[in-house]
CSV table of N, CA and C in Angstrom, one decimal:
chain,number,residue,atom,x,y,z
A,1,MET,N,-58.3,-41.0,-95.8
A,1,MET,CA,-58.7,-40.5,-96.7
A,1,MET,C,-58.0,-38.9,-97.0
A,2,ILE,N,-59.1,-38.2,-95.4
A,2,ILE,CA,-58.2,-36.9,-95.5
A,2,ILE,C,-56.6,-36.7,-95.1
A,3,ARG,N,-56.2,-37.4,-94.2
A,3,ARG,CA,-55.2,-37.6,-94.4
A,3,ARG,C,-54.4,-37.6,-95.8
A,4,SER,N,-54.4,-38.3,-96.7
A,4,SER,CA,-54.0,-38.9,-97.3
A,4,SER,C,-54.2,-37.0,-98.6
A,5,ALA,N,-54.7,-36.5,-99.2
A,5,ALA,CA,-55.0,-35.6,-99.6
A,5,ALA,C,-54.7,-34.3,-98.4
A,6,LEU,N,-54.1,-34.6,-97.3
A,6,LEU,CA,-53.7,-33.5,-96.5
A,6,LEU,C,-52.0,-33.4,-97.3
A,7,LEU,N,-51.5,-34.7,-96.7
A,7,LEU,CA,-50.4,-34.9,-96.9
A,7,LEU,C,-50.1,-34.8,-98.9
A,8,SER,N,-50.6,-34.9,-99.1
A,8,SER,CA,-50.6,-35.0,-100.6
A,8,SER,C,-50.3,-33.5,-100.8
A,9,LEU,N,-51.4,-33.0,-99.9
A,9,LEU,CA,-51.2,-31.6,-99.7
A,9,LEU,C,-49.9,-30.1,-100.3
A,10,ALA,N,-49.7,-31.1,-98.3
A,10,ALA,CA,-48.5,-30.4,-98.4
A,10,ALA,C,-47.1,-30.7,-98.7
A,11,LEU,N,-47.3,-32.5,-99.2
A,11,LEU,CA,-46.0,-31.7,-100.2
A,11,LEU,C,-45.6,-31.3,-102.3
A,12,ILE,N,-47.2,-31.1,-102.3
A,12,ILE,CA,-47.1,-30.3,-103.6
A,12,ILE,C,-47.2,-28.9,-102.8
A,13,ALA,N,-47.3,-28.4,-101.3
A,13,ALA,CA,-47.2,-26.9,-101.2
A,13,ALA,C,-46.3,-26.2,-100.7
A,14,ALA,N,-46.1,-27.6,-100.5
A,14,ALA,CA,-44.5,-27.1,-99.6
A,14,ALA,C,-43.3,-26.5,-99.8
A,15,PRO,N,-43.0,-24.9,-99.7
A,15,PRO,CA,-41.4,-25.0,-100.4
A,15,PRO,C,-40.3,-26.9,-100.5
A,16,ALA,N,-39.5,-26.3,-101.8
A,16,ALA,CA,-38.3,-27.0,-101.6
A,16,ALA,C,-37.8,-26.1,-100.1
A,17,GLY,N,-37.4,-27.2,-99.4
A,17,GLY,CA,-36.1,-27.3,-98.3
A,17,GLY,C,-36.8,-26.5,-96.8
A,18,ALA,N,-39.2,-26.8,-97.1
A,18,ALA,CA,-39.0,-27.0,-95.7
A,18,ALA,C,-40.0,-27.3,-95.1
A,19,ALA,N,-39.6,-28.4,-95.0
A,19,ALA,CA,-40.2,-30.1,-95.2
A,19,ALA,C,-39.3,-30.0,-93.4
A,20,LEU,N,-39.6,-29.9,-92.8
A,20,LEU,CA,-39.3,-29.1,-90.8
A,20,LEU,C,-39.6,-29.1,-90.0
A,21,ALA,N,-39.3,-28.0,-89.0
A,21,ALA,CA,-38.4,-27.7,-87.8
A,21,ALA,C,-39.5,-28.1,-86.1
A,22,GLN,N,-38.5,-28.7,-85.1
A,22,GLN,CA,-39.8,-29.4,-84.0
A,22,GLN,C,-39.1,-28.1,-82.4
A,23,ASP,N,-38.0,-27.6,-82.9
A,23,ASP,CA,-37.5,-27.0,-81.5
A,23,ASP,C,-37.6,-26.0,-81.7
A,24,HIS,N,-39.3,-24.6,-81.9
A,24,HIS,CA,-39.6,-23.6,-81.9
A,24,HIS,C,-40.4,-23.6,-79.7
A,25,HIS,N,-39.8,-21.7,-80.5
A,25,HIS,CA,-40.0,-21.1,-79.3
A,25,HIS,C,-40.8,-20.4,-79.6
A,26,GLY,N,-40.6,-20.2,-80.7
A,26,GLY,CA,-41.8,-19.5,-82.4
A,26,GLY,C,-41.3,-17.9,-81.7
A,27,HIS,N,-40.6,-17.8,-81.5
A,27,HIS,CA,-39.7,-15.5,-81.4
A,27,HIS,C,-39.2,-15.9,-82.9
A,28,HIS,N,-39.9,-14.8,-83.2
A,28,HIS,CA,-39.8,-14.9,-85.3
A,28,HIS,C,-40.0,-12.6,-85.1
A,29,ALA,N,-40.1,-11.9,-84.4
A,29,ALA,CA,-40.6,-11.0,-84.7
A,29,ALA,C,-39.7,-10.1,-86.0
A,30,ASP,N,-38.9,-10.8,-86.2
A,30,ASP,CA,-37.7,-9.6,-87.2
A,30,ASP,C,-37.4,-10.9,-88.1
A,31,ALA,N,-38.1,-11.7,-88.6
A,31,ALA,CA,-37.7,-12.3,-90.1
A,31,ALA,C,-38.9,-12.3,-90.7
A,32,PRO,N,-38.0,-12.7,-91.6
A,32,PRO,CA,-39.2,-12.4,-93.5
A,32,PRO,C,-40.1,-13.1,-93.0
A,33,THR,N,-40.9,-12.9,-93.7
A,33,THR,CA,-42.3,-13.5,-94.0
A,33,THR,C,-43.0,-13.2,-95.0
A,34,GLU,N,-44.2,-14.6,-95.6
A,34,GLU,CA,-43.8,-14.8,-97.3
A,34,GLU,C,-46.3,-15.2,-96.4
A,35,LEU,N,-46.8,-15.0,-95.7
A,35,LEU,CA,-48.1,-15.3,-95.2
A,35,LEU,C,-49.5,-14.4,-96.3
A,36,SER,N,-49.9,-15.8,-96.8
A,36,SER,CA,-51.1,-14.5,-97.3
A,36,SER,C,-52.0,-14.2,-95.8
A,37,ALA,N,-52.6,-13.2,-95.9
A,37,ALA,CA,-53.8,-12.5,-94.6
A,37,ALA,C,-54.6,-13.9,-94.2
A,38,ASP,N,-54.7,-14.2,-94.9
A,38,ASP,CA,-55.6,-15.2,-93.7
A,38,ASP,C,-55.2,-16.4,-93.4
A,39,ALA,N,-53.9,-16.5,-93.8
A,39,ALA,CA,-53.5,-17.3,-93.0
A,39,ALA,C,-52.9,-16.7,-91.3
A,40,ALA,N,-52.8,-15.9,-91.6
A,40,ALA,CA,-52.1,-14.9,-90.2
A,40,ALA,C,-52.8,-15.9,-89.0
A,41,SER,N,-54.4,-16.8,-89.2
A,41,SER,CA,-55.2,-17.2,-87.4
A,41,SER,C,-54.2,-18.1,-87.5
A,42,ALA,N,-54.4,-19.4,-88.8
A,42,ALA,CA,-53.0,-20.5,-88.8
A,42,ALA,C,-51.9,-19.9,-88.4
A,43,ALA,N,-51.1,-19.6,-88.8
A,43,ALA,CA,-49.6,-19.2,-88.0
A,43,ALA,C,-49.7,-18.8,-86.4
A,44,SER,N,-51.0,-18.4,-86.1
A,44,SER,CA,-50.8,-17.7,-84.4
A,44,SER,C,-51.2,-19.1,-83.5
A,45,VAL,N,-52.3,-20.4,-84.6
A,45,VAL,CA,-52.4,-21.5,-84.0
A,45,VAL,C,-51.1,-22.2,-83.9
A,46,VAL,N,-50.2,-21.7,-85.1
A,46,VAL,CA,-48.7,-22.9,-84.8
A,46,VAL,C,-47.6,-22.6,-83.8
A,47,ASP,N,-47.6,-21.1,-83.5
A,47,ASP,CA,-47.4,-20.1,-82.6
A,47,ASP,C,-47.5,-20.6,-80.6
A,48,ALA,N,-48.8,-20.9,-81.0
A,48,ALA,CA,-49.2,-21.6,-79.6
A,48,ALA,C,-48.8,-22.4,-79.5
A,49,PHE,N,-48.8,-23.7,-80.9
A,49,PHE,CA,-49.0,-24.6,-80.5
A,49,PHE,C,-47.1,-24.9,-80.0
A,50,HIS,N,-46.5,-24.1,-80.6
A,50,HIS,CA,-44.9,-24.0,-79.4
A,50,HIS,C,-44.2,-23.8,-78.1
A,51,ALA,N,-45.6,-22.2,-78.0
A,51,ALA,CA,-45.6,-21.9,-76.5
A,51,ALA,C,-45.9,-22.3,-75.7
A,52,ALA,N,-46.2,-23.4,-76.3
A,52,ALA,CA,-47.8,-23.7,-75.2
A,52,ALA,C,-46.3,-25.8,-74.8
A,53,LEU,N,-45.1,-26.1,-75.7
A,53,LEU,CA,-44.4,-26.9,-75.2
A,53,LEU,C,-43.4,-26.0,-74.7
A,54,ALA,N,-43.4,-25.0,-75.2
A,54,ALA,CA,-41.9,-24.5,-74.3
A,54,ALA,C,-41.8,-24.2,-73.0
A,55,SER,N,-43.5,-24.3,-72.5
A,55,SER,CA,-43.9,-23.3,-71.2
A,55,SER,C,-44.6,-25.1,-70.7
A,56,GLY,N,-44.4,-25.8,-71.3
A,56,GLY,CA,-44.0,-27.1,-70.3
A,56,GLY,C,-46.3,-27.5,-70.3
A,57,ASN,N,-46.4,-26.8,-71.3
A,57,ASN,CA,-47.8,-26.9,-71.8
A,57,ASN,C,-48.2,-28.0,-72.1
A,58,THR,N,-48.5,-29.4,-71.8
A,58,THR,CA,-48.3,-30.3,-72.8
A,58,THR,C,-50.4,-30.1,-73.2
A,59,ASP,N,-51.0,-30.5,-71.9
A,59,ASP,CA,-52.6,-30.7,-72.7
A,59,ASP,C,-53.0,-30.1,-73.7
A,60,GLY,N,-52.1,-27.9,-73.9
A,60,GLY,CA,-52.6,-26.9,-74.7
A,60,GLY,C,-52.0,-27.3,-75.4
A,61,ALA,N,-50.8,-27.9,-75.5
A,61,ALA,CA,-50.1,-28.7,-77.0
A,61,ALA,C,-51.1,-29.3,-78.1
A,62,LEU,N,-51.4,-30.9,-76.6
A,62,LEU,CA,-52.1,-31.8,-77.4
A,62,LEU,C,-54.0,-30.7,-77.8
A,63,ALA,N,-54.7,-29.9,-77.2
A,63,ALA,CA,-55.6,-29.3,-77.6
A,63,ALA,C,-55.3,-28.5,-79.3
A,64,LEU,N,-55.0,-28.8,-80.0
A,64,LEU,CA,-54.5,-28.0,-81.0
A,64,LEU,C,-54.2,-29.0,-82.4
A,65,LEU,N,-53.9,-30.3,-81.5
A,65,LEU,CA,-53.5,-31.2,-82.3
A,65,LEU,C,-54.8,-31.6,-82.9
A,66,SER,N,-55.0,-32.4,-84.3
A,66,SER,CA,-56.3,-33.1,-84.1
A,66,SER,C,-55.9,-34.9,-84.4
A,67,SER,N,-56.6,-35.7,-83.6
A,67,SER,CA,-56.8,-36.9,-83.0
A,67,SER,C,-56.4,-38.3,-83.6
A,68,ASP,N,-56.4,-37.2,-85.1
A,68,ASP,CA,-55.4,-38.3,-86.3
A,68,ASP,C,-54.3,-37.6,-87.0
A,69,VAL,N,-53.5,-36.7,-85.8
A,69,VAL,CA,-52.2,-36.7,-87.0
A,69,VAL,C,-51.8,-37.0,-87.3
A,70,LEU,N,-51.0,-36.6,-87.7
A,70,LEU,CA,-49.4,-37.6,-88.4
A,70,LEU,C,-48.4,-36.9,-88.1
A,71,ILE,N,-47.5,-36.6,-87.4
A,71,ILE,CA,-46.2,-36.3,-87.6
A,71,ILE,C,-45.5,-37.0,-88.2
A,72,PHE,N,-44.3,-36.5,-88.4
A,72,PHE,CA,-43.0,-36.6,-89.4
A,72,PHE,C,-42.4,-36.6,-88.6
A,73,GLU,N,-40.7,-37.1,-87.6
A,73,GLU,CA,-39.8,-36.8,-87.7
A,73,GLU,C,-38.5,-37.1,-87.5
A,74,THR,N,-37.7,-37.3,-88.3
A,74,THR,CA,-35.8,-37.7,-88.0
A,74,THR,C,-36.0,-39.1,-89.1
A,75,GLY,N,-37.2,-39.6,-89.4
A,75,GLY,CA,-37.6,-40.9,-91.0
A,75,GLY,C,-38.9,-40.8,-89.9
A,76,GLY,N,-39.8,-41.0,-88.5
A,76,GLY,CA,-40.4,-41.6,-88.0
A,76,GLY,C,-41.4,-40.9,-88.6
A,77,ALA,N,-42.6,-42.3,-88.0
A,77,ALA,CA,-43.5,-41.6,-88.4
A,77,ALA,C,-44.8,-41.4,-86.8
A,78,GLU,N,-45.7,-41.0,-86.4
A,78,GLU,CA,-46.4,-41.3,-84.3
A,78,GLU,C,-47.5,-40.8,-85.7
A,79,ARG,N,-48.9,-41.6,-85.8
A,79,ARG,CA,-49.8,-41.2,-86.4
A,79,ARG,C,-51.5,-40.3,-85.3
A,80,SER,N,-50.8,-40.4,-84.9
A,80,SER,CA,-52.0,-39.8,-83.4
A,80,SER,C,-51.7,-39.2,-83.1
A,81,ARG,N,-52.9,-38.0,-82.1
A,81,ARG,CA,-52.2,-37.4,-81.1
A,81,ARG,C,-51.9,-38.3,-79.8
A,82,ASP,N,-53.3,-39.7,-79.5
A,82,ASP,CA,-52.7,-40.5,-79.2
A,82,ASP,C,-50.3,-40.6,-78.3
A,83,GLU,N,-50.6,-41.6,-79.9
A,83,GLU,CA,-49.3,-41.7,-79.9
A,83,GLU,C,-48.5,-41.1,-79.9
A,84,TYR,N,-48.2,-39.2,-80.0
A,84,TYR,CA,-47.5,-38.2,-79.8
A,84,TYR,C,-47.5,-38.0,-78.5
A,85,ALA,N,-48.8,-38.1,-77.5
A,85,ALA,CA,-48.9,-37.9,-75.9
A,85,ALA,C,-47.9,-38.9,-75.7
A,86,GLY,N,-48.2,-40.2,-76.1
A,86,GLY,CA,-47.1,-41.4,-75.6
A,86,GLY,C,-46.4,-41.3,-75.8
A,87,HIS,N,-45.3,-40.5,-76.6
A,87,HIS,CA,-43.9,-41.5,-77.3
A,87,HIS,C,-42.9,-40.0,-77.5
A,88,HIS,N,-43.5,-38.7,-78.4
A,88,HIS,CA,-42.5,-37.8,-78.2
A,88,HIS,C,-42.3,-36.2,-77.7
A,89,LEU,N,-44.0,-36.6,-77.3
A,89,LEU,CA,-44.3,-34.6,-76.5
A,89,LEU,C,-43.4,-34.5,-75.4
A,90,GLY,N,-42.6,-34.9,-74.1
A,90,GLY,CA,-42.9,-35.5,-72.7
A,90,GLY,C,-41.3,-34.9,-73.3
A,91,SER,N,-41.1,-35.1,-74.5
A,91,SER,CA,-39.0,-35.5,-74.4
A,91,SER,C,-39.5,-33.2,-75.4
A,92,ASP,N,-40.3,-33.1,-76.0
A,92,ASP,CA,-40.4,-32.0,-77.5
A,92,ASP,C,-40.3,-31.2,-76.6
A,93,ALA,N,-41.5,-31.2,-75.0
A,93,ALA,CA,-41.5,-30.5,-74.7
A,93,ALA,C,-40.3,-29.0,-73.8
A,94,ALA,N,-39.5,-31.2,-73.3
A,94,ALA,CA,-38.3,-30.5,-72.3
A,94,ALA,C,-36.5,-30.0,-72.9
A,95,PHE,N,-37.4,-30.2,-74.9
A,95,PHE,CA,-36.1,-29.3,-75.0
A,95,PHE,C,-36.8,-28.1,-75.5
A,96,SER,N,-38.6,-27.7,-76.4
A,96,SER,CA,-38.3,-26.5,-75.7
A,96,SER,C,-38.4,-25.5,-75.4
A,97,ALA,N,-38.6,-26.2,-74.2
A,97,ALA,CA,-38.6,-25.4,-72.6
A,97,ALA,C,-36.8,-24.6,-72.3
A,98,ALA,N,-35.7,-25.6,-72.6
A,98,ALA,CA,-35.0,-25.8,-72.2
A,98,ALA,C,-34.0,-25.1,-73.3
A,99,VAL,N,-33.2,-24.8,-75.2
A,99,VAL,CA,-33.5,-24.8,-75.6
A,99,VAL,C,-34.1,-23.4,-76.1
A,100,PRO,N,-33.8,-22.4,-76.3
A,100,PRO,CA,-34.3,-21.1,-76.2
A,100,PRO,C,-34.4,-21.5,-79.2
A,101,SER,N,-34.9,-20.6,-79.6
A,101,SER,CA,-35.4,-21.7,-80.6
A,101,SER,C,-35.8,-20.0,-81.5
A,102,THR,N,-35.5,-19.7,-83.1
A,102,THR,CA,-35.9,-18.2,-83.4
A,102,THR,C,-35.9,-18.6,-85.0
A,103,VAL,N,-36.9,-18.6,-85.5
A,103,VAL,CA,-38.1,-18.3,-86.4
A,103,VAL,C,-37.4,-17.2,-87.2
A,104,THR,N,-36.2,-18.2,-88.2
A,104,THR,CA,-35.5,-17.0,-89.3
A,104,THR,C,-36.5,-16.9,-90.2
A,105,ARG,N,-37.5,-17.6,-90.9
A,105,ARG,CA,-38.4,-17.0,-91.9
A,105,ARG,C,-39.2,-18.3,-91.5
A,106,ARG,N,-40.8,-17.7,-93.0
A,106,ARG,CA,-41.8,-18.3,-92.4
A,106,ARG,C,-43.5,-17.5,-93.5
A,107,ALA,N,-43.0,-18.8,-94.3
A,107,ALA,CA,-44.1,-18.9,-95.7
A,107,ALA,C,-45.9,-19.4,-95.2
A,108,GLY,N,-47.1,-18.9,-95.8
A,108,GLY,CA,-47.9,-19.5,-95.5
A,108,GLY,C,-48.9,-19.5,-96.1
A,109,HIS,N,-50.1,-19.7,-96.6
A,109,HIS,CA,-51.2,-19.6,-97.9
A,109,HIS,C,-52.1,-20.8,-96.9
A,110,VAL,N,-53.4,-20.4,-97.3
A,110,VAL,CA,-54.8,-21.2,-97.1
A,110,VAL,C,-55.3,-21.3,-98.6
A,111,MET,N,-55.9,-22.4,-98.7
A,111,MET,CA,-56.9,-22.8,-99.5
A,111,MET,C,-57.7,-23.4,-98.9
A,112,GLY,N,-59.1,-22.6,-99.2
A,112,GLY,CA,-60.6,-23.3,-98.9
A,112,GLY,C,-60.4,-23.8,-96.9
A,113,ASP,N,-60.3,-24.8,-96.6
A,113,ASP,CA,-60.6,-24.6,-95.6
A,113,ASP,C,-59.1,-25.7,-94.4
A,114,VAL,N,-58.4,-25.6,-95.6
A,114,VAL,CA,-56.6,-26.0,-94.9
A,114,VAL,C,-55.8,-24.8,-95.7
A,115,ALA,N,-55.0,-24.9,-94.9
A,115,ALA,CA,-53.8,-23.6,-94.0
A,115,ALA,C,-52.4,-24.3,-94.0
A,116,TRP,N,-51.0,-24.5,-94.9
A,116,TRP,CA,-49.6,-24.6,-94.9
A,116,TRP,C,-49.0,-23.9,-94.5
A,117,ILE,N,-48.7,-23.5,-93.5
A,117,ILE,CA,-47.7,-22.7,-92.6
A,117,ILE,C,-46.1,-23.5,-92.8
A,118,SER,N,-44.7,-22.9,-93.4
A,118,SER,CA,-43.2,-23.8,-93.4
A,118,SER,C,-42.8,-22.5,-92.2
A,119,SER,N,-41.9,-23.1,-91.6
A,119,SER,CA,-41.4,-22.0,-91.2
A,119,SER,C,-39.8,-22.4,-91.2
A,120,GLU,N,-38.4,-21.4,-91.0
A,120,GLU,CA,-37.4,-22.0,-91.0
A,120,GLU,C,-36.6,-21.3,-89.5
A,121,GLY,N,-35.7,-22.0,-89.4
A,121,GLY,CA,-35.5,-21.7,-88.0
A,121,GLY,C,-34.1,-22.2,-87.5
A,122,ARG,N,-33.6,-21.8,-86.3
A,122,ARG,CA,-32.6,-21.9,-85.4
A,122,ARG,C,-32.9,-22.3,-83.4
A,123,VAL,N,-32.0,-23.4,-83.4
A,123,VAL,CA,-32.5,-23.4,-81.7
A,123,VAL,C,-30.6,-23.5,-81.6
A,124,THR,N,-30.2,-22.4,-80.6
A,124,THR,CA,-29.0,-22.4,-80.0
A,124,THR,C,-29.1,-22.6,-78.1
A,125,GLY,N,-28.3,-23.7,-77.5
A,125,GLY,CA,-28.4,-23.5,-76.4
A,125,GLY,C,-27.8,-24.9,-76.1
A,126,GLU,N,-28.2,-25.1,-74.8
A,126,GLU,CA,-27.7,-26.8,-74.2
A,126,GLU,C,-28.2,-27.5,-74.0
A,127,TYR,N,-28.9,-28.6,-74.0
A,127,TYR,CA,-29.2,-29.8,-73.5
A,127,TYR,C,-28.9,-30.9,-72.9
A,128,ASN,N,-28.7,-31.3,-71.8
A,128,ASN,CA,-28.2,-32.2,-70.9
A,128,ASN,C,-27.1,-32.7,-70.9
A,129,GLY,N,-26.4,-31.9,-71.2
A,129,GLY,CA,-25.4,-31.3,-71.2
A,129,GLY,C,-24.1,-31.1,-71.8
A,130,ARG,N,-24.9,-30.6,-73.4
A,130,ARG,CA,-24.9,-30.6,-74.9
A,130,ARG,C,-24.8,-30.0,-75.4
A,131,ALA,N,-23.4,-29.2,-75.9
A,131,ALA,CA,-24.1,-27.8,-76.9
A,131,ALA,C,-25.3,-28.2,-78.1
A,132,ILE,N,-26.4,-27.3,-78.4
A,132,ILE,CA,-26.4,-27.5,-79.5
A,132,ILE,C,-27.2,-25.9,-80.5
A,133,ASP,N,-26.5,-26.2,-81.5
A,133,ASP,CA,-26.7,-25.5,-82.9
A,133,ASP,C,-27.5,-26.5,-83.6
A,134,ARG,N,-28.8,-25.7,-84.6
A,134,ARG,CA,-29.2,-26.9,-85.4
A,134,ARG,C,-30.1,-25.7,-86.4
A,135,LEU,N,-29.9,-26.2,-87.6
A,135,LEU,CA,-31.3,-24.6,-87.6
A,135,LEU,C,-32.4,-26.0,-88.3
A,136,THR,N,-33.2,-25.9,-88.7
A,136,THR,CA,-34.6,-26.4,-88.5
A,136,THR,C,-35.2,-26.0,-89.5
A,137,VAL,N,-36.5,-26.6,-89.7
A,137,VAL,CA,-37.3,-26.5,-90.9
A,137,VAL,C,-38.9,-27.6,-90.5
A,138,GLU,N,-40.1,-26.5,-90.4
A,138,GLU,CA,-40.8,-27.5,-89.7
A,138,GLU,C,-41.9,-26.5,-90.8
A,139,THR,N,-43.7,-27.5,-91.8
A,139,THR,CA,-44.3,-27.9,-92.3
A,139,THR,C,-45.2,-28.2,-91.4
A,140,MET,N,-46.9,-27.4,-91.3
A,140,MET,CA,-47.8,-28.1,-91.0
A,140,MET,C,-49.1,-27.5,-91.0
A,141,VAL,N,-50.1,-28.8,-91.7
A,141,VAL,CA,-51.6,-28.2,-91.9
A,141,VAL,C,-52.1,-28.3,-91.3
A,142,LEU,N,-52.4,-27.6,-91.7
A,142,LEU,CA,-53.7,-27.5,-90.9
A,142,LEU,C,-55.1,-27.4,-91.2
A,143,VAL,N,-55.8,-27.2,-90.8
A,143,VAL,CA,-58.4,-27.4,-91.1
A,143,VAL,C,-58.5,-26.9,-90.3
A,144,ARG,N,-59.6,-25.9,-90.5
A,144,ARG,CA,-60.5,-25.5,-89.9
A,144,ARG,C,-61.7,-25.8,-89.5
A,145,HIS,N,-61.3,-26.1,-88.6
A,145,HIS,CA,-63.5,-26.6,-88.4
A,145,HIS,C,-64.4,-25.6,-87.3
A,146,GLY,N,-65.2,-25.1,-87.9
A,146,GLY,CA,-66.0,-24.2,-87.4
A,146,GLY,C,-64.7,-22.6,-87.9
A,147,GLU,N,-64.8,-21.8,-86.8
A,147,GLU,CA,-63.5,-21.4,-86.4
A,147,GLU,C,-62.6,-21.5,-85.8
A,148,ALA,N,-61.9,-22.5,-86.0
A,148,ALA,CA,-60.0,-22.8,-85.1
A,148,ALA,C,-59.6,-23.6,-86.6
A,149,TRP,N,-58.7,-23.8,-85.9
A,149,TRP,CA,-57.7,-23.8,-86.6
A,149,TRP,C,-56.9,-25.4,-85.4
A,150,MET,N,-56.8,-26.6,-87.1
A,150,MET,CA,-56.8,-28.0,-85.6
A,150,MET,C,-55.1,-28.6,-86.6
A,151,ILE,N,-54.0,-28.9,-85.7
A,151,ILE,CA,-52.5,-29.1,-86.4
A,151,ILE,C,-52.9,-30.6,-87.3
A,152,HIS,N,-53.4,-30.8,-88.3
A,152,HIS,CA,-53.4,-32.0,-89.1
A,152,HIS,C,-52.0,-33.4,-89.1
A,153,HIS,N,-51.0,-32.1,-89.5
A,153,HIS,CA,-50.1,-33.0,-89.6
A,153,HIS,C,-49.0,-31.9,-89.8
A,154,ILE,N,-47.5,-32.6,-89.2
A,154,ILE,CA,-46.1,-31.7,-89.0
A,154,ILE,C,-45.1,-32.3,-90.0
A,155,HIS,N,-44.0,-32.1,-89.7
A,155,HIS,CA,-43.0,-32.3,-90.7
A,155,HIS,C,-42.0,-31.7,-89.8
A,156,TRP,N,-40.9,-32.4,-89.6
A,156,TRP,CA,-39.8,-31.6,-88.6
A,156,TRP,C,-38.7,-31.8,-89.8
A,157,SER,N,-37.5,-31.3,-89.4
A,157,SER,CA,-36.2,-32.0,-90.1
A,157,SER,C,-35.0,-30.5,-89.6
A,158,SER,N,-33.7,-30.9,-89.4
A,158,SER,CA,-33.5,-30.5,-89.0
A,158,SER,C,-31.8,-30.7,-88.5
A,159,ARG,N,-30.7,-29.5,-89.1
A,159,ARG,CA,-29.4,-30.9,-89.1
A,159,ARG,C,-28.4,-29.4,-88.3
A,160,ALA,N,-27.2,-30.2,-88.5
A,160,ALA,CA,-26.4,-29.2,-88.0
A,160,ALA,C,-26.1,-27.8,-88.3
A,161,ALA,N,-25.6,-27.0,-87.3
A,161,ALA,CA,-25.5,-25.5,-88.5
A,161,ALA,C,-24.5,-25.9,-88.6
A,162,GLY,N,-24.0,-24.5,-89.9
A,162,GLY,CA,-22.0,-24.8,-90.5
A,162,GLY,C,-21.9,-25.4,-91.1
C-alpha cells in the first residue's frame, strides 16, 4: 500500500525527464537547484547515500534505505534493501568510487512526510578499462521517520553523452 502510494507520488511529482541516475559522487556546488526550503534535509540524505557508495561504505548506504526500498534501474527492479545488497550494491559502490560524477541540476519538494528529489548529472572517467561519459537522471522518494529521512524509492537512468 505505502509502496504503491509512493510510486504514484513519484510518477506524478517527478519532472519530465527526471527519472534518474545512479552514478553520483554528489558534487553539485554550482548546479542549479530548485529545492524547497524543507527539501534540503532530504537532499542531504541523497548526497549521504552517494557519498557512502563512493567511499565504499556499503553499510552506510544501506542504512539510508528502507527495508522495503524499491529500486528501478535499466528496466529492472530490486524490491528490498536485502535484494539490493545481494545484487547491485557492490558494483554500484565500485563504479561510484572509480568514476567521478557531477550533479548538473537538482529539484526537490516535500509534501507532509514524503519528499522527492530529482537530480540530473554527468559521469565521466574510466571503468574496467573503458571510457565512461554518460548523462544521468535520478529520482529518489524519501519518507520522514521521526526526525530522519529514509529512501523508499530510487529510479536511475542514464544514456551516452553526445
